[in-house]
Coordinates of C-alpha atoms in Angstrom, one line a residue:
M1 CA 96.5 180.4 62.8
K2 CA 98.7 177.8 64.3
E3 CA 99.6 176.3 60.9
K4 CA 100.3 179.7 59.4
L5 CA 102.6 180.7 62.3
A6 CA 104.4 177.3 61.8
F7 CA 105.1 178.2 58.2
L8 CA 106.6 181.6 59.3
K9 CA 108.7 179.8 61.9
A10 CA 110.0 177.3 59.5
G11 CA 111.4 180.0 57.2
T12 CA 113.0 182.1 60.0
I13 CA 116.6 181.2 60.6
A14 CA 117.4 184.1 63.1
K15 CA 121.1 183.9 62.5
S16 CA 121.9 187.6 63.2
M17 CA 121.6 189.3 66.6
N18 CA 119.5 192.2 65.2
A19 CA 116.6 193.0 67.5
E20 CA 114.2 192.7 64.5
V21 CA 115.2 189.1 63.8
G22 CA 112.5 186.7 65.0
L23 CA 109.7 189.2 64.8
V24 CA 106.4 188.7 63.0
T25 CA 104.8 191.9 61.6
F26 CA 101.1 192.1 60.9
R27 CA 100.1 194.7 58.4
D28 CA 97.2 195.1 56.0
G29 CA 96.1 191.5 56.5
I30 CA 99.6 190.0 55.8
A31 CA 101.9 188.4 58.4
S32 CA 105.6 188.6 57.5
T33 CA 109.0 187.7 58.9
Y34 CA 112.5 188.6 57.9
D35 CA 115.8 187.3 59.3
G36 CA 118.3 189.3 57.2
A37 CA 118.3 186.9 54.3
T38 CA 114.9 185.1 54.2
S39 CA 111.5 186.7 54.0
C40 CA 108.2 184.8 54.6
R41 CA 104.7 186.2 53.9
I42 CA 101.3 184.6 54.4
P43 CA 97.8 186.1 54.6
L44 CA 96.8 186.4 58.3
D45 CA 94.6 189.2 59.5
I46 CA 94.5 189.7 63.3
G47 CA 92.7 193.0 63.1
H48 CA 95.7 195.0 64.2
D49 CA 99.0 196.3 62.6
V50 CA 101.7 195.3 65.1
S51 CA 105.0 193.5 65.5
V52 CA 105.6 190.9 68.1
R53 CA 108.1 188.1 68.8
L54 CA 107.1 185.2 66.6
F55 CA 108.1 182.4 69.0
T56 CA 106.4 184.1 71.9
L57 CA 103.2 184.4 69.9
S58 CA 103.4 180.8 68.7
R59 CA 103.8 179.5 72.3
A60 CA 100.8 181.6 73.4
V61 CA 98.7 180.2 70.5
A62 CA 99.8 176.6 71.4
V63 CA 98.7 177.1 75.0
L64 CA 95.3 178.7 74.2
G65 CA 94.2 176.3 71.4
E66 CA 91.5 177.3 69.0
G67 CA 88.9 180.0 69.5
F68 CA 90.9 182.5 71.4
A69 CA 90.2 186.2 71.3
I70 CA 92.8 188.9 70.4
K71 CA 92.7 192.4 71.9
K72 CA 95.2 195.2 71.3
M73 CA 96.3 196.7 74.6
T74 CA 98.6 199.7 75.2
A75 CA 101.9 197.8 75.0
N76 CA 100.9 194.3 74.1
L77 CA 98.5 191.9 72.4
Q78 CA 96.2 190.2 74.9
L79 CA 95.2 186.6 73.8
S80 CA 92.5 185.1 75.9
N81 CA 90.5 181.8 75.9
D82 CA 88.3 180.2 78.7
G83 CA 89.6 182.5 81.4
V84 CA 93.3 182.3 80.4
K85 CA 95.0 185.5 79.4
I86 CA 98.4 185.8 77.8
H87 CA 100.1 189.1 77.0
V88 CA 102.6 189.3 74.1
P89 CA 104.6 192.5 74.1
F90 CA 104.8 194.8 71.1
L91 CA 108.2 195.4 69.5
V92 CA 109.5 197.9 67.1
N93 CA 110.5 196.5 63.7
N94 CA 112.9 198.6 61.7
E95 CA 113.8 196.0 59.1
E96 CA 112.7 196.6 55.5
G97 CA 111.5 193.0 55.3
Y98 CA 110.3 191.6 52.0
T99 CA 111.0 193.7 48.9
A100 CA 109.9 192.9 45.4
S101 CA 112.4 191.0 43.3
R102 CA 114.4 193.0 40.8
G103 CA 114.4 191.9 37.2
A104 CA 112.3 189.3 35.3
K105 CA 111.2 186.2 37.2
I106 CA 112.3 182.9 35.7
D107 CA 111.1 179.5 36.9
V108 CA 113.9 177.2 38.0
P109 CA 114.0 173.8 36.4
E110 CA 112.5 170.6 37.6
G111 CA 115.1 168.8 39.8
F112 CA 116.3 172.0 41.5
A113 CA 115.3 170.9 45.0
E114 CA 116.7 167.5 44.5
A115 CA 120.1 168.9 43.5
V116 CA 120.1 171.3 46.4
R117 CA 119.2 168.7 48.9
A118 CA 122.0 166.4 47.6
V119 CA 124.8 169.0 48.2
L120 CA 123.5 170.8 51.3
P121 CA 125.1 168.3 53.7
F122 CA 128.6 169.3 52.3
S123 CA 128.2 173.0 53.2
E124 CA 129.6 174.1 56.6
V125 CA 129.8 177.3 58.6
T126 CA 133.5 178.3 58.7
P127 CA 135.4 181.6 58.7
R128 CA 135.3 181.4 54.9
D129 CA 131.8 182.6 53.9
F130 CA 131.6 180.5 50.7
T131 CA 131.5 177.3 52.7
A132 CA 128.1 178.2 54.1
C133 CA 126.7 178.6 50.6
V134 CA 125.4 176.6 47.7
H135 CA 126.6 177.6 44.3
I136 CA 124.7 176.9 41.1
S137 CA 126.7 177.2 37.8
D138 CA 127.8 175.4 34.7
G139 CA 125.3 172.5 35.0
Y140 CA 125.7 171.8 38.7
A141 CA 124.7 172.6 42.2
L142 CA 127.9 172.7 44.3
A143 CA 128.8 173.0 48.0
T144 CA 132.1 172.7 49.9
S145 CA 133.2 172.5 53.5
G146 CA 136.7 173.6 52.5
N147 CA 138.4 170.2 52.2
T148 CA 135.4 168.5 50.6
V149 CA 133.4 169.6 47.6
A150 CA 130.3 167.9 46.1
R151 CA 128.3 168.6 43.0
Y152 CA 125.0 167.4 41.5
P153 CA 123.9 167.8 37.9
L154 CA 121.3 170.5 37.3
D155 CA 120.0 172.2 34.2
T156 CA 121.3 175.7 34.6
S157 CA 120.3 177.0 31.2
F158 CA 117.8 179.3 33.0
L159 CA 120.8 181.3 34.3
E160 CA 121.9 182.2 30.7
G161 CA 125.6 181.8 31.6
R162 CA 125.4 183.5 35.0
S163 CA 125.7 181.8 38.4
L164 CA 123.9 181.9 41.7
T165 CA 125.3 181.7 45.2
I166 CA 122.8 181.3 48.1
D167 CA 123.2 181.0 51.8
A168 CA 122.9 177.3 52.6
Q169 CA 120.7 177.7 55.7
S170 CA 118.3 180.0 53.8
L171 CA 118.2 177.7 50.8
S172 CA 117.6 174.7 53.2
A173 CA 114.5 176.5 54.5
L174 CA 113.2 177.1 50.9
V175 CA 113.6 173.5 49.8
R176 CA 112.3 172.1 53.1
M177 CA 109.0 173.9 52.5
D178 CA 108.7 171.9 49.2
L179 CA 106.7 174.8 47.6
E180 CA 105.1 174.2 44.3
K181 CA 107.0 176.8 42.3
V182 CA 110.4 178.5 42.7
S183 CA 111.4 181.5 40.6
Y184 CA 114.7 183.3 40.2
S185 CA 115.3 187.0 39.7
D186 CA 118.4 189.2 39.8
S187 CA 118.2 189.5 43.6
T188 CA 116.3 186.5 45.0
L189 CA 115.0 183.0 44.8
T190 CA 111.3 182.9 45.7
G191 CA 109.1 179.9 46.5
Y192 CA 105.3 180.1 46.0
E193 CA 102.4 177.9 46.9
G194 CA 98.9 179.5 46.9
E195 CA 99.3 182.6 49.0
R196 CA 102.4 181.5 50.8
L197 CA 105.7 183.1 49.8
L198 CA 109.3 182.5 50.9
S199 CA 112.0 184.7 49.4
V200 CA 115.7 184.1 49.8
S201 CA 118.3 186.9 49.0
L202 CA 121.2 185.9 46.8
S203 CA 124.7 186.0 48.4
A204 CA 127.4 188.3 47.2
C205 CA 130.2 186.0 48.4
R206 CA 132.7 184.6 45.8
F207 CA 132.6 180.8 45.4
P208 CA 136.0 179.3 44.4
C209 CA 136.6 177.6 41.1
V210 CA 136.6 173.9 42.0
K211 CA 136.2 172.3 38.5
K212 CA 139.8 171.1 38.3
L213 CA 139.4 169.0 41.5
F214 CA 137.0 166.7 39.6
G215 CA 139.7 166.0 37.1
Y216 CA 141.9 164.1 39.5
D217 CA 141.9 160.3 39.4
S218 CA 142.4 158.7 42.8
G219 CA 141.9 155.2 41.5
E220 CA 139.0 152.8 40.9
P221 CA 136.2 153.5 43.4
V222 CA 134.8 150.7 45.4
D223 CA 131.4 150.2 47.1
I224 CA 131.4 151.3 50.7
D225 CA 130.4 148.5 53.1
P226 CA 128.1 149.8 55.8
A227 CA 130.1 147.8 58.3
T228 CA 133.1 149.9 57.3
V229 CA 131.2 153.1 58.2
A230 CA 130.2 151.6 61.5
A231 CA 133.8 150.6 62.3
C232 CA 135.0 154.1 61.5
R233 CA 132.4 155.6 63.8
T234 CA 133.5 153.3 66.6
A235 CA 137.2 154.0 66.1
S236 CA 136.6 157.7 66.0
S237 CA 134.7 157.6 69.3
L238 CA 137.7 156.1 71.0
D239 CA 140.2 158.8 69.7
S240 CA 141.6 160.6 72.7
G241 CA 143.2 163.4 70.7
S242 CA 142.0 167.0 70.6
L243 CA 141.7 166.8 66.8
P244 CA 140.4 163.3 66.1
T245 CA 141.7 161.7 62.9
L246 CA 141.2 158.4 61.0
T247 CA 144.0 156.8 59.2
F248 CA 143.3 154.2 56.5
T249 CA 145.6 151.5 55.3
D250 CA 144.4 148.6 53.2
G251 CA 142.0 146.7 55.3
L252 CA 142.6 148.7 58.5
V253 CA 141.4 152.0 60.1
S254 CA 143.1 153.5 63.1
T255 CA 143.0 156.6 65.3
G256 CA 145.5 158.5 67.4
G257 CA 148.4 158.9 64.9
E258 CA 151.7 157.0 65.4
S259 CA 150.4 155.4 68.7
P260 CA 146.9 154.4 67.7
D261 CA 144.1 154.5 70.4
C262 CA 142.2 152.0 68.3
S263 CA 142.6 149.9 65.2
M264 CA 139.8 148.1 63.5
A265 CA 139.6 145.8 60.5
I266 CA 137.6 147.1 57.5
Q267 CA 137.1 146.2 53.9
R268 CA 140.0 146.2 51.5
G269 CA 140.4 148.3 48.5
L270 CA 139.3 151.7 49.8
G271 CA 142.8 153.1 49.4
E272 CA 145.0 154.9 51.9
G273 CA 144.9 158.3 53.6
K274 CA 144.6 160.3 56.8
Y275 CA 141.5 162.4 57.4
S276 CA 139.8 164.5 60.0
S277 CA 137.3 162.1 61.6
S278 CA 134.3 164.3 61.3
K279 CA 135.1 165.2 57.7
I280 CA 135.6 161.7 56.4
L281 CA 132.7 160.3 58.4
A282 CA 130.4 162.9 56.8
V283 CA 131.7 161.8 53.3
L284 CA 131.3 158.0 54.0
S285 CA 127.8 158.4 55.4
K286 CA 126.6 160.2 52.3
S287 CA 128.5 158.1 49.7
E288 CA 128.1 154.8 47.9
K289 CA 131.6 154.6 46.4
I290 CA 135.0 156.0 47.2
A291 CA 138.7 155.8 46.2
M292 CA 141.1 157.2 48.7
K293 CA 144.6 158.5 47.9
S294 CA 146.9 159.7 50.6
G295 CA 147.4 163.4 50.6
E296 CA 145.6 163.8 47.2
P297 CA 142.1 164.6 46.2
S298 CA 140.0 161.4 46.7
N299 CA 136.9 160.8 44.6
F300 CA 133.5 159.7 46.0
S301 CA 130.0 159.3 44.6
A302 CA 126.4 158.4 45.3
G303 CA 124.2 158.0 42.2
K304 CA 124.4 161.3 40.4
L305 CA 126.3 163.0 43.3
Q306 CA 130.0 163.4 42.7
G307 CA 132.5 164.6 45.3
V308 CA 136.2 165.1 46.1
T309 CA 137.7 165.2 49.6
I310 CA 141.3 166.0 50.5
G311 CA 143.0 164.4 53.4
M312 CA 146.0 165.3 55.5
R313 CA 149.5 165.0 54.0
A314 CA 151.7 162.4 55.5
N315 CA 154.4 163.7 57.9

């Protein structure tokens, strides 16, 4: 039971404040969860049809260990083992939960999880909903934080000219499970393995057209020296500003604008530009090559991953 509850927990993001989020419902020998975007199902028969808080039940099971008894009381489940009794309150679950996918199910191609994992770090929760999504279209998986966009090649022929946009957190749960099979339908992506199922609803948000950004040439990319990334992290940590920035000139990185808090020597040839510290550090830590260009789209790459980041314009 402990392992099955762990599967349900791993697929529950609980990103909304609905009372039903974070519940596990037992019905007809199936345990299921739903967080508004992601559904998990797994066979688990406790002998009662009830809904309880998933994390409360998981903690109780962890404390009691194996061989505990379950008894349905008036307002709670009683779990007991070796003289220890824990009561887990019943809750009302009004969510619809898992619904069958609409349309024919089509298996996604090999390499889907690899492509998704590559671009997920470049998604970000911002006021613009599309930055918290992964978009799959025209031979690529794509993600953007707003000023940085990354893409990774993927066979998208299964979409037959259409595109998919999926909440990044939900999709992260799906690929983290590393399930044997993932299928696409008109409404969901669903992962299967044995009797385990995790289903992710597709997002209705509109992902921007970013194709033209990859047409910019910011110069000849150079290999990123790990010592450069370390120097940038050190310099960023010493920035006293409310919005830390890193400014690159050939062979130097500095913080603090016109009156730098810190300047450090780095490798030559990266190019020039001024960037948000957190944004450029995220790019540098995930890249192998980069070519910076002040105030313009700057190209970076790591194997098959391609990306573009846009810095701040010079005053």
